[in-house]
Amino acid sequence: MPGQPAAPGAAPAVAAGAEGAVQAAAEQAATDSEAAQAEAEPEPTVEELFAKLDDLVGLDRAKREVRRQVELLRVERLRAEAGLTKPTLTRHLVFIGNPGTGKTTVARLVSQLYKAIGLLTKGHLVEVDRSELVAGYLGQTAQKTSEVVASAVGGVLFIDEAYALTQSTTGSGPDSYGQEAVNTLVKDMEDHRADLVVIVAGYPGPMAEFIGANPGLESRFSTTIQFEDYTDPELRDIFALMAKGADFEPTPEALDRVAEITAAQPRHAGFGNARFVRNLLDDAIAHHAWRLKDIETPTIDELRLLLPEDLADPGPGTAARHAQAQAAQLGARFGDARAVLDALAAEPPDPGLLATDLLENLDAERDEPENVDAENHEPPPHDDAPTEEGTA
């Protein structure tokens, strides 16, 4: 009422409400601006996207297969629009290859190419792995997987290391959680077949087992694209591009040093390709900073130039550690040595690295004395022997 004092806290509440309204209006304006900008930007054409594909370093085989697949699907769509009988061509793809070979980058271009030829409405990429598809409890995985698939409708769902969905993590049988995700994925792929593409990626051996684990997968993934390891000159070019992107300029001598280092690395299933080069660049940048520590005001050239001495030789032990770490990761995931070797079948491991390390571990286990009771010096009962609790 007039003349009565306002209720305590009323003014702050009004101010807070006004501030919230202003913030909401600002957020909406920003969203509208982004949407308008997205609409204003012209969509890339097929030719422009193919040019981006061609600009990628290496990957000649993968580039040819992607072009072939896009042209097949483009003609299939034109035949359908003309009322002609169209062949049954799958849109979904299997990418096989070692880490760091550009699979995610090419998958992103595939999503845009499929949109450019009218097969997808959005052309975005959703990248996931097992952890983002499988829930903590049986029964929840189907919902979690369906939510991920729904977020990818209109674009491409890229599942890295897809074989982890069907490989046992304990070695004691099929993974029921992963199998639930696969079954849900197959169903959702069918439900959204008009506006969804799924690309699964990983090592050749495990991926073949993954596709064969479910008849629904086998019928939907009939096209496989192989990503080969980069050559030493290609890795040198990738280093130069990464350095340029970070506003560094390696000297020609520094690039020669990169080629020397990559040439000394054994090419096995644990080799990281572009990831190895990224780590090499990170180390070079750290050495560069240390080299300039006593220069109070370095010049622009000194701040940008990478020299050969910035590229420390990682040594043969680095490759061995990468290989052993990869074997340990695969062994923990697959649960047995056979699966580890299957995973590395496409690129036989260096005898001095993975294979030797695995054999030495097996020999060590075989040479260990049997476990005996420390006090009575008698072997413990077998796991399947009845116990007092079991006979009570």
CSV table of C-alpha atoms in Angstrom, one decimal:
chain,number,residue,atom,x,y,z
A,1,MET,CA,0.0,0.0,0.0
A,2,PRO,CA,1.1,3.6,-0.5
A,3,GLY,CA,3.1,5.0,2.3
A,4,GLN,CA,4.1,1.5,3.6
A,5,PRO,CA,7.7,0.5,3.5
A,6,ALA,CA,8.7,-2.2,0.9
A,7,ALA,CA,9.1,-5.7,2.2
A,8,PRO,CA,12.6,-6.5,3.2
A,9,GLY,CA,14.6,-7.9,0.3
A,10,ALA,CA,12.1,-6.7,-2.3
A,11,ALA,CA,14.5,-4.3,-4.0
A,12,PRO,CA,17.3,-6.8,-4.3
A,13,ALA,CA,14.9,-9.4,-5.7
A,14,VAL,CA,13.7,-7.0,-8.3
A,15,ALA,CA,17.3,-6.1,-9.2
A,16,ALA,CA,18.2,-9.8,-9.4
A,17,GLY,CA,15.2,-10.5,-11.6
A,18,ALA,CA,16.1,-7.6,-13.9
A,19,GLU,CA,19.7,-8.8,-14.1
A,20,GLY,CA,18.6,-12.3,-15.0
A,21,ALA,CA,16.3,-11.0,-17.7
A,22,VAL,CA,19.1,-8.9,-19.2
A,23,GLN,CA,21.5,-12.0,-19.1
A,24,ALA,CA,18.8,-14.2,-20.7
A,25,ALA,CA,18.2,-11.6,-23.4
A,26,ALA,CA,22.0,-11.3,-24.0
A,27,GLU,CA,22.3,-15.1,-24.3
A,28,GLN,CA,19.4,-15.2,-26.7
A,29,ALA,CA,20.9,-12.5,-28.8
A,30,ALA,CA,24.2,-14.3,-29.0
A,31,THR,CA,22.4,-17.5,-30.0
A,32,ASP,CA,20.5,-15.6,-32.7
A,33,SER,CA,23.7,-14.0,-33.9
A,34,GLU,CA,25.5,-17.4,-34.2
A,35,ALA,CA,22.5,-18.9,-36.0
A,36,ALA,CA,22.4,-15.9,-38.4
A,37,GLN,CA,26.1,-16.2,-39.1
A,38,ALA,CA,25.8,-19.9,-39.7
A,39,GLU,CA,23.0,-19.2,-42.2
A,40,ALA,CA,25.0,-16.5,-43.9
A,41,GLU,CA,28.1,-18.7,-44.4
A,42,PRO,CA,27.7,-20.6,-47.7
A,43,GLU,CA,27.8,-24.4,-47.5
A,44,PRO,CA,30.9,-25.9,-48.9
A,45,THR,CA,30.5,-27.6,-52.3
A,46,VAL,CA,31.5,-31.2,-53.1
A,47,GLU,CA,34.4,-29.8,-55.1
A,48,GLU,CA,35.6,-27.7,-52.2
A,49,LEU,CA,35.4,-30.6,-49.8
A,50,PHE,CA,37.2,-32.9,-52.2
A,51,ALA,CA,39.9,-30.2,-52.3
A,52,LYS,CA,40.2,-30.2,-48.5
A,53,LEU,CA,40.5,-34.0,-48.7
A,54,ASP,CA,43.2,-33.8,-51.3
A,55,ASP,CA,45.1,-31.2,-49.2
A,56,LEU,CA,45.6,-33.7,-46.4
A,57,VAL,CA,49.1,-35.1,-46.2
A,58,GLY,CA,49.4,-38.7,-47.4
A,59,LEU,CA,46.4,-41.1,-47.1
A,60,ASP,CA,46.2,-41.7,-50.9
A,61,ARG,CA,44.4,-45.0,-50.6
A,62,ALA,CA,41.8,-43.7,-48.1
A,63,LYS,CA,41.3,-40.6,-50.3
A,64,ARG,CA,40.5,-42.8,-53.4
A,65,GLU,CA,38.1,-44.9,-51.4
A,66,VAL,CA,36.3,-41.9,-50.0
A,67,ARG,CA,35.9,-40.4,-53.4
A,68,ARG,CA,34.6,-43.6,-54.8
A,69,GLN,CA,32.1,-44.0,-52.0
A,70,VAL,CA,30.8,-40.5,-52.4
A,71,GLU,CA,30.4,-40.8,-56.1
A,72,LEU,CA,28.5,-44.1,-55.8
A,73,LEU,CA,26.1,-42.6,-53.3
A,74,ARG,CA,25.6,-39.5,-55.3
A,75,VAL,CA,24.7,-41.4,-58.5
A,76,GLU,CA,22.4,-43.7,-56.4
A,77,ARG,CA,20.5,-40.6,-55.2
A,78,LEU,CA,20.2,-39.2,-58.7
A,79,ARG,CA,18.8,-42.5,-59.9
A,80,ALA,CA,16.3,-42.6,-57.1
A,81,GLU,CA,15.2,-39.0,-57.9
A,82,ALA,CA,14.8,-40.1,-61.6
A,83,GLY,CA,12.6,-43.0,-60.6
A,84,LEU,CA,15.1,-45.7,-61.5
A,85,THR,CA,15.8,-48.8,-59.6
A,86,LYS,CA,18.7,-48.2,-57.2
A,87,PRO,CA,21.2,-50.7,-55.9
A,88,THR,CA,21.3,-51.4,-52.2
A,89,LEU,CA,24.4,-49.5,-51.1
A,90,THR,CA,25.4,-49.0,-47.5
A,91,ARG,CA,26.3,-45.6,-46.3
A,92,HIS,CA,28.1,-46.8,-43.2
A,93,LEU,CA,31.9,-47.3,-43.1
A,94,VAL,CA,34.6,-49.2,-41.4
A,95,PHE,CA,37.9,-47.3,-40.9
A,96,ILE,CA,40.9,-49.5,-40.1
A,97,GLY,CA,44.4,-48.3,-39.3
A,98,ASN,CA,46.9,-47.4,-36.6
A,99,PRO,CA,46.5,-44.4,-34.3
A,100,GLY,CA,47.2,-40.9,-35.6
A,101,THR,CA,46.5,-41.7,-39.3
A,102,GLY,CA,43.7,-39.1,-39.8
A,103,LYS,CA,40.6,-41.3,-39.4
A,104,THR,CA,38.7,-38.7,-37.4
A,105,THR,CA,39.7,-35.9,-39.8
A,106,VAL,CA,38.5,-37.9,-42.8
A,107,ALA,CA,35.3,-38.9,-40.9
A,108,ARG,CA,34.5,-35.2,-40.4
A,109,LEU,CA,35.0,-34.6,-44.2
A,110,VAL,CA,32.8,-37.6,-45.0
A,111,SER,CA,30.0,-36.1,-42.9
A,112,GLN,CA,30.2,-32.8,-44.8
A,113,LEU,CA,30.4,-34.6,-48.2
A,114,TYR,CA,27.3,-36.7,-47.4
A,115,LYS,CA,25.5,-33.5,-46.6
A,116,ALA,CA,26.7,-31.8,-49.8
A,117,ILE,CA,25.3,-34.6,-51.9
A,118,GLY,CA,22.0,-34.5,-50.0
A,119,LEU,CA,22.3,-37.7,-48.0
A,120,LEU,CA,22.4,-36.0,-44.6
A,121,THR,CA,20.6,-32.9,-43.3
A,122,LYS,CA,23.2,-31.5,-40.9
A,123,GLY,CA,26.6,-33.0,-41.7
A,124,HIS,CA,28.0,-32.8,-38.2
A,125,LEU,CA,30.2,-35.4,-36.5
A,126,VAL,CA,29.7,-36.9,-33.1
A,127,GLU,CA,32.8,-38.8,-31.9
A,128,VAL,CA,32.5,-41.3,-29.1
A,129,ASP,CA,34.1,-44.5,-27.7
A,130,ARG,CA,32.9,-47.3,-25.5
A,131,SER,CA,32.7,-45.2,-22.3
A,132,GLU,CA,30.2,-42.9,-23.9
A,133,LEU,CA,27.9,-45.7,-25.0
A,134,VAL,CA,28.0,-48.1,-22.1
A,135,ALA,CA,26.4,-47.3,-18.7
A,136,GLY,CA,27.3,-48.6,-15.3
A,137,TYR,CA,24.4,-50.9,-15.0
A,138,LEU,CA,22.8,-53.4,-17.3
A,139,GLY,CA,19.6,-52.0,-18.7
A,140,GLN,CA,20.8,-48.4,-18.7
A,141,THR,CA,23.2,-48.9,-21.7
A,142,ALA,CA,20.3,-49.0,-24.2
A,143,GLN,CA,19.1,-45.6,-23.1
A,144,LYS,CA,22.6,-44.1,-23.1
A,145,THR,CA,23.4,-45.5,-26.5
A,146,SER,CA,20.1,-44.3,-28.0
A,147,GLU,CA,20.7,-40.8,-26.6
A,148,VAL,CA,24.1,-40.7,-28.3
A,149,VAL,CA,22.6,-41.9,-31.6
A,150,ALA,CA,19.9,-39.3,-31.4
A,151,SER,CA,22.5,-36.6,-31.0
A,152,ALA,CA,24.1,-37.8,-34.3
A,153,VAL,CA,21.0,-37.9,-36.4
A,154,GLY,CA,21.5,-35.8,-39.4
A,155,GLY,CA,25.2,-36.4,-39.4
A,156,VAL,CA,27.9,-39.0,-38.7
A,157,LEU,CA,28.4,-41.0,-35.5
A,158,PHE,CA,32.1,-41.9,-35.3
A,159,ILE,CA,32.9,-44.8,-32.8
A,160,ASP,CA,36.6,-45.0,-32.2
A,161,GLU,CA,38.0,-48.4,-31.0
A,162,ALA,CA,34.5,-49.9,-31.7
A,163,TYR,CA,35.8,-53.4,-31.1
A,164,ALA,CA,35.9,-52.6,-27.3
A,165,LEU,CA,32.1,-53.0,-27.3
A,166,THR,CA,32.3,-56.8,-28.1
A,167,GLN,CA,35.6,-57.7,-26.5
A,168,SER,CA,35.6,-59.1,-23.0
A,169,THR,CA,37.3,-56.9,-20.5
A,170,THR,CA,37.8,-59.8,-18.1
A,171,GLY,CA,38.5,-62.7,-20.4
A,172,SER,CA,35.6,-64.7,-18.9
A,173,GLY,CA,33.1,-64.4,-21.7
A,174,PRO,CA,31.2,-61.8,-23.8
A,175,ASP,CA,30.7,-58.4,-22.5
A,176,SER,CA,27.0,-58.1,-21.9
A,177,TYR,CA,27.1,-54.4,-21.4
A,178,GLY,CA,28.9,-53.9,-24.7
A,179,GLN,CA,26.6,-56.3,-26.5
A,180,GLU,CA,23.6,-54.4,-25.2
A,181,ALA,CA,25.1,-51.2,-26.8
A,182,VAL,CA,25.7,-53.1,-30.1
A,183,ASN,CA,22.1,-54.4,-30.2
A,184,THR,CA,20.8,-50.9,-29.5
A,185,LEU,CA,23.0,-49.4,-32.1
A,186,VAL,CA,21.8,-51.9,-34.8
A,187,LYS,CA,18.2,-51.1,-34.0
A,188,ASP,CA,18.7,-47.3,-34.0
A,189,MET,CA,20.7,-47.4,-37.2
A,190,GLU,CA,17.7,-49.0,-38.8
A,191,ASP,CA,15.2,-46.6,-37.2
A,192,HIS,CA,17.3,-43.6,-38.5
A,193,ARG,CA,18.6,-45.1,-41.7
A,194,ALA,CA,17.4,-42.2,-43.8
A,195,ASP,CA,19.4,-39.5,-41.9
A,196,LEU,CA,22.3,-41.2,-40.0
A,197,VAL,CA,25.7,-42.6,-41.0
A,198,VAL,CA,27.8,-44.6,-38.6
A,199,ILE,CA,31.6,-45.0,-39.0
A,200,VAL,CA,33.4,-47.5,-36.8
A,201,ALA,CA,37.2,-47.4,-36.4
A,202,GLY,CA,40.0,-49.4,-35.0
A,203,TYR,CA,42.7,-52.0,-35.6
A,204,PRO,CA,42.1,-54.4,-38.5
A,205,GLY,CA,42.0,-57.7,-36.6
A,206,PRO,CA,39.7,-56.7,-33.8
A,207,MET,CA,37.5,-54.7,-36.2
A,208,ALA,CA,36.9,-57.9,-38.3
A,209,GLU,CA,35.8,-59.7,-35.1
A,210,PHE,CA,33.6,-56.8,-34.1
A,211,ILE,CA,31.8,-56.7,-37.4
A,212,GLY,CA,31.4,-60.5,-37.4
A,213,ALA,CA,30.0,-60.5,-33.8
A,214,ASN,CA,26.5,-59.4,-34.9
A,215,PRO,CA,24.7,-60.2,-38.1
A,216,GLY,CA,23.1,-56.8,-38.1
A,217,LEU,CA,26.6,-55.2,-38.2
A,218,GLU,CA,27.8,-57.4,-40.9
A,219,SER,CA,25.0,-56.5,-43.2
A,220,ARG,CA,25.4,-52.7,-42.6
A,221,PHE,CA,29.2,-52.4,-42.7
A,222,SER,CA,30.2,-53.7,-46.1
A,223,THR,CA,32.7,-51.0,-47.0
A,224,THR,CA,36.1,-50.8,-45.3
A,225,ILE,CA,38.6,-48.1,-45.8
A,226,GLN,CA,42.2,-48.6,-44.8
A,227,PHE,CA,44.4,-45.9,-43.4
A,228,GLU,CA,48.1,-46.6,-43.9
A,229,ASP,CA,50.9,-45.4,-41.8
A,230,TYR,CA,52.5,-42.1,-42.9
A,231,THR,CA,55.9,-42.2,-44.5
A,232,ASP,CA,58.9,-40.4,-43.1
A,233,PRO,CA,58.6,-37.5,-45.6
A,234,GLU,CA,54.9,-37.2,-44.8
A,235,LEU,CA,55.6,-37.1,-41.1
A,236,ARG,CA,58.1,-34.3,-41.8
A,237,ASP,CA,55.4,-32.4,-43.7
A,238,ILE,CA,52.9,-32.9,-40.9
A,239,PHE,CA,55.4,-31.6,-38.3
A,240,ALA,CA,55.9,-28.5,-40.5
A,241,LEU,CA,52.1,-27.9,-40.7
A,242,MET,CA,51.6,-28.4,-37.0
A,243,ALA,CA,54.5,-26.0,-36.2
A,244,LYS,CA,53.0,-23.4,-38.5
A,245,GLY,CA,49.7,-23.8,-36.8
A,246,ALA,CA,51.4,-23.0,-33.5
A,247,ASP,CA,53.2,-20.0,-35.0
A,248,PHE,CA,56.6,-21.7,-35.1
A,249,GLU,CA,58.9,-22.0,-38.1
A,250,PRO,CA,61.3,-25.0,-38.1
A,251,THR,CA,64.4,-24.5,-40.1
A,252,PRO,CA,65.2,-26.9,-43.0
A,253,GLU,CA,67.8,-28.5,-40.8
A,254,ALA,CA,65.3,-29.0,-38.0
A,255,LEU,CA,62.9,-30.7,-40.5
A,256,ASP,CA,65.7,-32.9,-41.6
A,257,ARG,CA,66.2,-33.8,-38.0
A,258,VAL,CA,62.5,-34.7,-37.7
A,259,ALA,CA,62.9,-37.1,-40.7
A,260,GLU,CA,65.9,-38.7,-39.0
A,261,ILE,CA,64.0,-39.2,-35.8
A,262,THR,CA,60.9,-40.7,-37.4
A,263,ALA,CA,63.0,-43.0,-39.6
A,264,ALA,CA,64.5,-44.5,-36.5
A,265,GLN,CA,61.1,-45.4,-35.1
A,266,PRO,CA,59.9,-49.0,-35.6
A,267,ARG,CA,56.5,-49.1,-37.4
A,268,HIS,CA,54.3,-51.5,-35.4
A,269,ALA,CA,50.8,-51.3,-34.2
A,270,GLY,CA,51.8,-49.0,-31.3
A,271,PHE,CA,53.4,-46.4,-33.5
A,272,GLY,CA,51.4,-43.1,-33.1
A,273,ASN,CA,52.0,-41.6,-36.6
A,274,ALA,CA,50.8,-37.9,-36.4
A,275,ARG,CA,50.4,-38.3,-32.6
A,276,PHE,CA,54.1,-39.2,-32.4
A,277,VAL,CA,54.9,-36.0,-34.4
A,278,ARG,CA,52.6,-33.9,-32.1
A,279,ASN,CA,54.5,-35.1,-29.1
A,280,LEU,CA,57.8,-34.4,-30.9
A,281,LEU,CA,56.6,-30.9,-31.5
A,282,ASP,CA,55.6,-30.4,-27.9
A,283,ASP,CA,59.0,-31.5,-26.8
A,284,ALA,CA,60.7,-29.2,-29.3
A,285,ILE,CA,58.7,-26.2,-28.1
A,286,ALA,CA,59.7,-27.0,-24.5
A,287,HIS,CA,63.4,-27.2,-25.6
A,288,HIS,CA,63.0,-24.0,-27.5
A,289,ALA,CA,61.8,-22.2,-24.4
A,290,TRP,CA,64.6,-23.5,-22.3
A,291,ARG,CA,67.1,-22.5,-25.0
A,292,LEU,CA,65.9,-18.9,-24.7
A,293,LYS,CA,65.9,-18.8,-20.9
A,294,ASP,CA,68.9,-16.5,-20.7
A,295,ILE,CA,67.8,-14.1,-23.4
A,296,GLU,CA,65.9,-11.3,-21.8
A,297,THR,CA,64.4,-9.8,-25.0
A,298,PRO,CA,64.4,-12.3,-27.8
A,299,THR,CA,63.7,-11.2,-31.4
A,300,ILE,CA,60.6,-12.3,-33.3
A,301,ASP,CA,62.7,-14.8,-35.3
A,302,GLU,CA,64.2,-16.2,-32.1
A,303,LEU,CA,60.7,-16.6,-30.7
A,304,ARG,CA,59.5,-18.5,-33.8
A,305,LEU,CA,62.4,-20.5,-35.1
A,306,LEU,CA,62.9,-24.1,-34.1
A,307,LEU,CA,66.4,-25.4,-34.5
A,308,PRO,CA,67.8,-28.9,-34.8
A,309,GLU,CA,69.0,-28.8,-31.2
A,310,ASP,CA,65.4,-28.3,-30.1
A,311,LEU,CA,64.6,-31.8,-31.4
A,312,ALA,CA,66.0,-34.2,-28.9
A,313,ASP,CA,66.3,-37.8,-30.0
A,314,PRO,CA,63.7,-39.7,-28.1
A,315,GLY,CA,65.9,-42.8,-28.5
A,316,PRO,CA,64.9,-46.4,-29.2
A,317,GLY,CA,63.5,-46.8,-25.7
A,318,THR,CA,60.7,-44.4,-26.5
A,319,ALA,CA,59.4,-46.7,-29.3
A,320,ALA,CA,59.6,-49.7,-27.0
A,321,ARG,CA,57.7,-47.9,-24.2
A,322,HIS,CA,55.0,-46.9,-26.6
A,323,ALA,CA,54.7,-50.4,-27.9
A,324,GLN,CA,54.7,-52.0,-24.4
A,325,ALA,CA,52.1,-49.5,-23.3
A,326,GLN,CA,49.9,-50.3,-26.3
A,327,ALA,CA,50.2,-54.0,-25.6
A,328,ALA,CA,49.3,-53.5,-22.0
A,329,GLN,CA,46.3,-51.5,-22.9
A,330,LEU,CA,45.1,-54.1,-25.4
A,331,GLY,CA,45.8,-56.9,-23.0
A,332,ALA,CA,43.8,-55.2,-20.2
A,333,ARG,CA,40.9,-54.7,-22.6
A,334,PHE,CA,40.9,-58.0,-24.4
A,335,GLY,CA,41.8,-60.2,-21.5
A,336,ASP,CA,44.3,-62.6,-23.2
A,337,ALA,CA,47.5,-62.6,-25.2
A,338,ARG,CA,45.9,-64.1,-28.3
A,339,ALA,CA,43.7,-61.1,-28.7
A,340,VAL,CA,46.7,-58.8,-28.3
A,341,LEU,CA,48.5,-60.5,-31.1
A,342,ASP,CA,45.3,-60.5,-33.2
A,343,ALA,CA,45.1,-56.7,-32.7
A,344,LEU,CA,48.6,-56.3,-34.0
A,345,ALA,CA,48.2,-58.8,-36.8
A,346,ALA,CA,48.0,-56.2,-39.5
A,347,GLU,CA,51.4,-54.8,-38.7
A,348,PRO,CA,53.7,-57.5,-37.1
A,349,PRO,CA,55.4,-56.1,-34.1
A,350,ASP,CA,59.1,-55.5,-34.0
A,351,PRO,CA,60.7,-58.6,-32.6
A,352,GLY,CA,62.8,-56.5,-30.2
A,353,LEU,CA,59.7,-54.7,-28.8
A,354,LEU,CA,56.2,-56.2,-28.5
A,355,ALA,CA,56.8,-59.8,-29.4
A,356,THR,CA,60.0,-60.2,-27.3
A,357,ASP,CA,58.4,-58.4,-24.4
A,358,LEU,CA,55.4,-60.7,-24.5
A,359,LEU,CA,57.4,-63.8,-24.7
A,360,GLU,CA,59.7,-62.8,-21.9
A,361,ASN,CA,56.6,-62.1,-19.7
A,362,LEU,CA,55.2,-65.6,-20.6
A,363,ASP,CA,58.6,-67.2,-19.8
A,364,ALA,CA,58.8,-65.4,-16.5
A,365,GLU,CA,55.3,-66.6,-15.5
A,366,ARG,CA,56.2,-70.2,-16.5
A,367,ASP,CA,59.4,-70.1,-14.4
A,368,GLU,CA,57.7,-68.9,-11.3
A,369,PRO,CA,57.4,-71.6,-8.6
A,370,GLU,CA,53.9,-72.8,-7.7
A,371,ASN,CA,52.1,-70.9,-5.0
A,372,VAL,CA,52.5,-72.8,-1.8
A,373,ASP,CA,51.2,-72.2,1.7
A,374,ALA,CA,54.0,-70.1,3.4
A,375,GLU,CA,53.6,-71.9,6.8
A,376,ASN,CA,52.8,-75.5,5.8
A,377,HIS,CA,54.6,-75.6,2.5
A,378,GLU,CA,51.6,-77.2,0.8
A,379,PRO,CA,49.9,-76.1,-2.3
A,380,PRO,CA,46.6,-74.3,-1.6
A,381,PRO,CA,43.3,-76.1,-2.6
A,382,HIS,CA,42.1,-75.7,-6.1
A,383,ASP,CA,39.4,-73.1,-6.7
A,384,ASP,CA,36.9,-75.8,-7.6
A,385,ALA,CA,37.6,-77.9,-4.5
A,386,PRO,CA,34.9,-77.9,-1.9
A,387,THR,CA,35.5,-75.6,1.1
A,388,GLU,CA,34.2,-75.8,4.7
A,389,GLU,CA,31.8,-73.0,3.8
A,390,GLY,CA,30.7,-74.8,0.6
A,391,THR,CA,30.0,-78.1,2.4
A,392,ALA,CA,28.3,-76.7,5.4
